[in-house]
Amino acid sequence: MNADIAPAQANSLWRWLIRIAPVVLMAILVKVANPLGIYSKSDQISIETFNILASGFYPSSAQDKISIVMIDDNSLTDSDISFPPPFPFYARLIESIRSFGAESILLDLMFLEDRGNPGDIERLVKAMDGFPVFLTRAETEGRNCDVRGPGNLAKLRRAAVAEPHPLIEDQASHIKLLPKICDTVVPAASLAVYAYHCAADPGCSKGPNDPFVNPQAFEDEVLALQWGRYSPKEALDLHPSSGRLARDCPQPGLADHLTTFVRTLLRPAGNDDVPVPVGCSYHPVIRAEWLYAPGRFPELNVSAMKSALAGRIVVIGADFAGMKDVGPSPVFGKVQGAWIHAMAIDNLLVRGADFLRPWPEGKLGAVGFDGAFEMVLVALSTLLANWIWKRMPSERLDTAVLCTIGFATGGAAIGLAISFLLVFAWRLEPVNWIGIACAGAILADPAYSAFKKIWHARAMASQS
Amino acid sequence: MIRLSFATLAVIWSLSAAATAQEAVRVEKILPGPGGKLIAFNEKGVSQGDIPADSLPPVPFTASAYNPKTKFVRVTAGGKEVWLSPMQAQTSVKAQVLNPCETVDRVKGTPYSSRGASDCK
């Protein structure tokens, strides 16, 4: 009896494999050949849409540990100084931030040439002295490493506690945490600042999340940025101008989740509106002129500014008309580089060594682990859609088209749920859930089989 | 002939020694934690506890060994040899630095960086 069942099971498995083979081949073709950019585009939209939806669920536990100080052309105008800002300008900013009791400062700036009066640089060196100031280094990878250029000024290099790298890759979405740059291992700006913070925190120091003690957890790793959406409460109080902007920013709650869900999924093609109004930010943004010339701003709330700086990591960034320092973000649109570094530090403070990572690459040839996982999902969604379609009472064309739309929508919902599971349970980037759903719905072929039937019926009718 | 061979060998040896000397890894910067503490490791990368940062020679100094696999460097701290991780010891073999115009390219390329210079032609 068992001998009869075994060949029957093998036969059934063989038929199933033959049936699934075209689906897998098609999925490989779409993934590798990327015709008309279908795969990469749907991949990009999948991750972007996921990031917007997930930003409402991002933990806020580190939001009150980071602040941003922004310098721009208005800062120079309001401070009566011209471009480029002289060293005493930066010195006064650092002195002011120190006086408010900040924990550390990340200077997301490059000082490549001396400027101002002789001795100005000494003022800045003195302001940095004895305080953890991190200065992003003027270096990059992928170039002729034998060539030496000007670099950060030697006096400032010595005064800075460390010179981490400022590189943010893939449309400002990924950061190599401890890469080898020209035979030198250089920590990312976010990692260096986080490591210093962790070493001072008894709950983090000497544990697996401490990069000083456990550097292996961060070596050759890439952090995939996650964004939060809700503005900090300090933004309302700092200054009437920031308060006006902050009042229009989204507030946590079910209503905001629903609004964002509808707006994100139903945005028409070409509509690049970001889900939050201009002026919102995840960390408090303090304008440099408020610190440099506070007397000129009588409406400034000094106690709110103190609470936005005391005990915090402060990221100082600049964005001038001739020297743009901006990158895309899924939630706030185009943002300054300092915001992106601040968000990366936040990710590390919230997750420690358990930060969000991209899928491992290259282990399965050109496809990779994420591609293999997506193919399995395509195959499963195709089989499920095909199974449902076979049990439909009618195979009319309108039913078939409705079914295809239904399968794509249902598949996308399942793919989105799987992406949330991947991110929150395994800290892996979302999969291409839109591509999976569409491929599954099309390959399940209700529309094709309905067309085939209609043509067959017409052919029979014309013959008779 | 024998003398010439020895002389040639000596030149090759001295050149290779010079090349080796150039490859010695220098520690250019130390990143201590709060309180000026560093984490010391053994050769297997296992943490051995804290050491004060001022027990090291002033930077830059030459490391006594470098592990290219783990990227740890061996240094002498207070008369004792310890290993430091790349998180706390910044080494430089071939540092490459950009000028302001080169930084403009970084905005265009795959690595996003954020800076530009308006006067670059």
Short mmCIF file of N, CA and C in Angstrom, two decimals, chain A residues 329-413:
data_model
loop_
_atom_site.label_atom_id
_atom_site.label_comp_id
_atom_site.label_asym_id
_atom_site.label_seq_id
_atom_site.Cartn_x
_atom_site.Cartn_y
_atom_site.Cartn_z
N SER A 329 14.64 62.58 2.26
CA SER A 329 14.17 61.73 3.36
C SER A 329 12.72 61.34 3.04
N PRO A 330 12.28 60.16 3.43
CA PRO A 330 10.93 59.74 3.05
C PRO A 330 9.83 60.54 3.73
N VAL A 331 10.13 61.08 4.90
CA VAL A 331 9.08 61.72 5.69
C VAL A 331 9.08 63.24 5.54
N PHE A 332 10.25 63.86 5.62
CA PHE A 332 10.33 65.33 5.62
C PHE A 332 10.76 65.89 4.27
N GLY A 333 10.86 65.06 3.25
CA GLY A 333 11.32 65.54 1.95
C GLY A 333 12.81 65.83 1.99
N LYS A 334 13.22 66.91 1.32
CA LYS A 334 14.64 67.26 1.28
C LYS A 334 15.05 67.86 2.62
N VAL A 335 16.06 67.25 3.24
CA VAL A 335 16.50 67.76 4.56
C VAL A 335 18.01 67.99 4.54
N GLN A 336 18.50 68.76 5.50
CA GLN A 336 19.93 69.02 5.62
C GLN A 336 20.65 67.76 6.12
N GLY A 337 21.93 67.67 5.74
CA GLY A 337 22.74 66.51 6.15
C GLY A 337 22.74 66.31 7.65
N ALA A 338 22.75 67.40 8.42
CA ALA A 338 22.78 67.28 9.88
C ALA A 338 21.56 66.51 10.40
N TRP A 339 20.40 66.68 9.75
CA TRP A 339 19.19 65.97 10.16
C TRP A 339 19.38 64.47 9.97
N ILE A 340 20.04 64.13 8.87
CA ILE A 340 20.22 62.70 8.56
C ILE A 340 21.17 62.06 9.57
N HIS A 341 22.26 62.78 9.90
CA HIS A 341 23.17 62.26 10.93
C HIS A 341 22.44 62.12 12.27
N ALA A 342 21.62 63.12 12.59
CA ALA A 342 20.88 63.08 13.85
C ALA A 342 19.96 61.85 13.90
N MET A 343 19.32 61.55 12.76
CA MET A 343 18.41 60.39 12.71
C MET A 343 19.19 59.09 12.83
N ALA A 344 20.39 59.04 12.24
CA ALA A 344 21.22 57.82 12.34
C ALA A 344 21.67 57.61 13.79
N ILE A 345 22.03 58.70 14.47
CA ILE A 345 22.40 58.59 15.90
C ILE A 345 21.19 58.08 16.68
N ASP A 346 20.02 58.62 16.36
CA ASP A 346 18.78 58.21 17.04
C ASP A 346 18.56 56.71 16.84
N ASN A 347 18.73 56.22 15.60
CA ASN A 347 18.56 54.78 15.31
C ASN A 347 19.46 53.95 16.21
N LEU A 348 20.73 54.39 16.37
CA LEU A 348 21.68 53.62 17.19
C LEU A 348 21.32 53.70 18.67
N LEU A 349 20.86 54.87 19.13
CA LEU A 349 20.46 55.00 20.54
C LEU A 349 19.26 54.11 20.84
N VAL A 350 18.34 54.01 19.89
CA VAL A 350 17.11 53.23 20.11
C VAL A 350 17.40 51.73 20.00
N ARG A 351 18.18 51.34 19.02
CA ARG A 351 18.36 49.90 18.71
C ARG A 351 19.68 49.33 19.20
N GLY A 352 20.69 50.15 19.46
CA GLY A 352 22.02 49.62 19.80
C GLY A 352 22.58 48.83 18.64
N ALA A 353 23.14 47.66 18.92
CA ALA A 353 23.72 46.83 17.85
C ALA A 353 22.64 46.12 17.04
N ASP A 354 21.38 46.28 17.47
CA ASP A 354 20.27 45.60 16.79
C ASP A 354 19.58 46.55 15.79
N PHE A 355 20.38 47.35 15.10
CA PHE A 355 19.83 48.34 14.16
C PHE A 355 19.35 47.65 12.87
N LEU A 356 18.57 48.39 12.08
CA LEU A 356 18.03 47.85 10.83
C LEU A 356 19.16 47.69 9.80
N ARG A 357 19.24 46.50 9.20
CA ARG A 357 20.30 46.20 8.23
C ARG A 357 19.68 45.86 6.88
N PRO A 358 20.45 46.11 5.79
CA PRO A 358 20.00 45.59 4.49
C PRO A 358 20.19 44.08 4.45
N TRP A 359 19.55 43.45 3.47
CA TRP A 359 19.70 42.01 3.33
C TRP A 359 21.15 41.67 2.95
N PRO A 360 21.67 40.51 3.40
CA PRO A 360 23.03 40.13 2.98
C PRO A 360 23.10 40.00 1.47
N GLU A 361 24.23 40.40 0.89
CA GLU A 361 24.34 40.44 -0.57
C GLU A 361 25.14 39.27 -1.13
N GLY A 362 24.84 38.94 -2.38
CA GLY A 362 25.73 38.12 -3.21
C GLY A 362 25.87 36.66 -2.84
N LYS A 363 25.09 36.17 -1.91
CA LYS A 363 25.28 34.79 -1.49
C LYS A 363 24.63 33.81 -2.48
N LEU A 364 23.67 34.29 -3.24
CA LEU A 364 22.99 33.41 -4.20
C LEU A 364 23.15 33.97 -5.61
N GLY A 365 24.39 34.26 -5.95
CA GLY A 365 24.66 34.80 -7.28
C GLY A 365 24.13 36.20 -7.44
N ALA A 366 23.58 36.48 -8.64
CA ALA A 366 23.13 37.85 -8.92
C ALA A 366 21.86 38.20 -8.14
N VAL A 367 21.20 37.21 -7.61
CA VAL A 367 19.89 37.45 -7.01
C VAL A 367 19.98 37.93 -5.57
N GLY A 368 20.81 37.28 -4.76
CA GLY A 368 20.92 37.68 -3.36
C GLY A 368 19.79 37.10 -2.52
N PHE A 369 19.95 37.21 -1.20
CA PHE A 369 18.97 36.61 -0.30
C PHE A 369 17.60 37.30 -0.41
N ASP A 370 17.62 38.62 -0.55
CA ASP A 370 16.33 39.31 -0.64
C ASP A 370 15.59 38.91 -1.90
N GLY A 371 16.35 38.77 -3.02
CA GLY A 371 15.73 38.34 -4.28
C GLY A 371 15.15 36.95 -4.17
N ALA A 372 15.90 36.04 -3.52
CA ALA A 372 15.41 34.66 -3.36
C ALA A 372 14.14 34.65 -2.51
N PHE A 373 14.15 35.46 -1.45
CA PHE A 373 12.98 35.53 -0.58
C PHE A 373 11.77 36.09 -1.34
N GLU A 374 12.04 37.11 -2.17
CA GLU A 374 10.95 37.70 -2.96
C GLU A 374 10.39 36.68 -3.95
N MET A 375 11.29 35.85 -4.54
CA MET A 375 10.82 34.85 -5.50
C MET A 375 9.91 33.81 -4.83
N VAL A 376 10.30 33.42 -3.63
CA VAL A 376 9.46 32.47 -2.88
C VAL A 376 8.09 33.11 -2.65
N LEU A 377 8.10 34.40 -2.27
CA LEU A 377 6.82 35.09 -2.03
C LEU A 377 5.99 35.21 -3.31
N VAL A 378 6.67 35.47 -4.44
CA VAL A 378 5.96 35.55 -5.73
C VAL A 378 5.31 34.20 -6.03
N ALA A 379 6.10 33.12 -5.84
CA ALA A 379 5.58 31.78 -6.13
C ALA A 379 4.38 31.46 -5.25
N LEU A 380 4.51 31.78 -3.96
CA LEU A 380 3.41 31.47 -3.02
C LEU A 380 2.17 32.32 -3.34
N SER A 381 2.39 33.61 -3.64
CA SER A 381 1.23 34.48 -3.93
C SER A 381 0.57 34.04 -5.24
N THR A 382 1.38 33.59 -6.22
CA THR A 382 0.81 33.10 -7.47
C THR A 382 -0.04 31.86 -7.24
N LEU A 383 0.50 30.91 -6.48
CA LEU A 383 -0.23 29.67 -6.23
C LEU A 383 -1.52 29.94 -5.47
N LEU A 384 -1.44 30.85 -4.49
CA LEU A 384 -2.63 31.17 -3.69
C LEU A 384 -3.70 31.83 -4.58
N ALA A 385 -3.26 32.80 -5.39
CA ALA A 385 -4.21 33.50 -6.28
C ALA A 385 -4.80 32.52 -7.29
N ASN A 386 -3.96 31.64 -7.81
CA ASN A 386 -4.42 30.65 -8.79
C ASN A 386 -5.42 29.68 -8.18
N TRP A 387 -5.15 29.29 -6.92
CA TRP A 387 -6.03 28.36 -6.20
C TRP A 387 -7.41 29.00 -6.00
N ILE A 388 -7.39 30.31 -5.61
CA ILE A 388 -8.66 31.02 -5.41
C ILE A 388 -9.41 31.16 -6.74
N TRP A 389 -8.67 31.50 -7.79
CA TRP A 389 -9.28 31.75 -9.11
C TRP A 389 -9.97 30.49 -9.64
N LYS A 390 -9.33 29.35 -9.41
CA LYS A 390 -9.89 28.07 -9.89
C LYS A 390 -11.22 27.74 -9.20
N ARG A 391 -11.43 28.33 -8.03
CA ARG A 391 -12.65 28.04 -7.29
C ARG A 391 -13.72 29.12 -7.47
N MET A 392 -13.43 30.06 -8.33
CA MET A 392 -14.43 31.11 -8.59
C MET A 392 -15.58 30.53 -9.42
N PRO A 393 -16.85 30.89 -9.10
CA PRO A 393 -17.97 30.32 -9.83
C PRO A 393 -18.02 30.80 -11.29
N SER A 394 -17.51 31.99 -11.55
CA SER A 394 -17.60 32.52 -12.91
C SER A 394 -16.21 32.83 -13.44
N GLU A 395 -15.99 32.62 -14.75
CA GLU A 395 -14.72 32.97 -15.35
C GLU A 395 -14.92 34.03 -16.42
N ARG A 396 -15.90 34.91 -16.19
CA ARG A 396 -16.15 36.01 -17.12
C ARG A 396 -14.99 37.01 -17.07
N LEU A 397 -14.89 37.80 -18.14
CA LEU A 397 -13.76 38.73 -18.23
C LEU A 397 -13.80 39.77 -17.11
N ASP A 398 -15.01 40.35 -16.85
CA ASP A 398 -15.06 41.38 -15.80
C ASP A 398 -14.70 40.79 -14.44
N THR A 399 -15.14 39.53 -14.19
CA THR A 399 -14.77 38.88 -12.92
C THR A 399 -13.26 38.71 -12.87
N ALA A 400 -12.67 38.31 -14.01
CA ALA A 400 -11.23 38.06 -14.05
C ALA A 400 -10.45 39.33 -13.77
N VAL A 401 -10.90 40.45 -14.36
CA VAL A 401 -10.19 41.73 -14.13
C VAL A 401 -10.32 42.14 -12.67
N LEU A 402 -11.52 42.02 -12.13
CA LEU A 402 -11.73 42.36 -10.72
C LEU A 402 -10.86 41.48 -9.82
N CYS A 403 -10.79 40.18 -10.18
CA CYS A 403 -9.97 39.26 -9.38
C CYS A 403 -8.51 39.66 -9.43
N THR A 404 -8.02 40.05 -10.61
CA THR A 404 -6.61 40.44 -10.73
C THR A 404 -6.33 41.65 -9.83
N ILE A 405 -7.25 42.63 -9.86
CA ILE A 405 -7.07 43.81 -8.99
C ILE A 405 -7.13 43.39 -7.52
N GLY A 406 -8.08 42.51 -7.21
CA GLY A 406 -8.23 42.03 -5.83
C GLY A 406 -7.00 41.27 -5.36
N PHE A 407 -6.46 40.41 -6.24
CA PHE A 407 -5.26 39.64 -5.87
C PHE A 407 -4.08 40.59 -5.64
N ALA A 408 -3.94 41.59 -6.51
CA ALA A 408 -2.82 42.54 -6.36
C ALA A 408 -2.95 43.31 -5.05
N THR A 409 -4.18 43.76 -4.73
CA THR A 409 -4.39 44.52 -3.49
C THR A 409 -4.16 43.65 -2.26
N GLY A 410 -4.76 42.44 -2.30
CA GLY A 410 -4.59 41.52 -1.17
C GLY A 410 -3.13 41.13 -1.00
N GLY A 411 -2.47 40.86 -2.13
CA GLY A 411 -1.05 40.47 -2.08
C GLY A 411 -0.21 41.59 -1.53
N ALA A 412 -0.52 42.84 -1.92
CA ALA A 412 0.25 43.99 -1.41
C ALA A 412 0.06 44.11 0.10
N ALA A 413 -1.16 43.90 0.57
CA ALA A 413 -1.42 44.00 2.02
C ALA A 413 -0.61 42.93 2.77
#
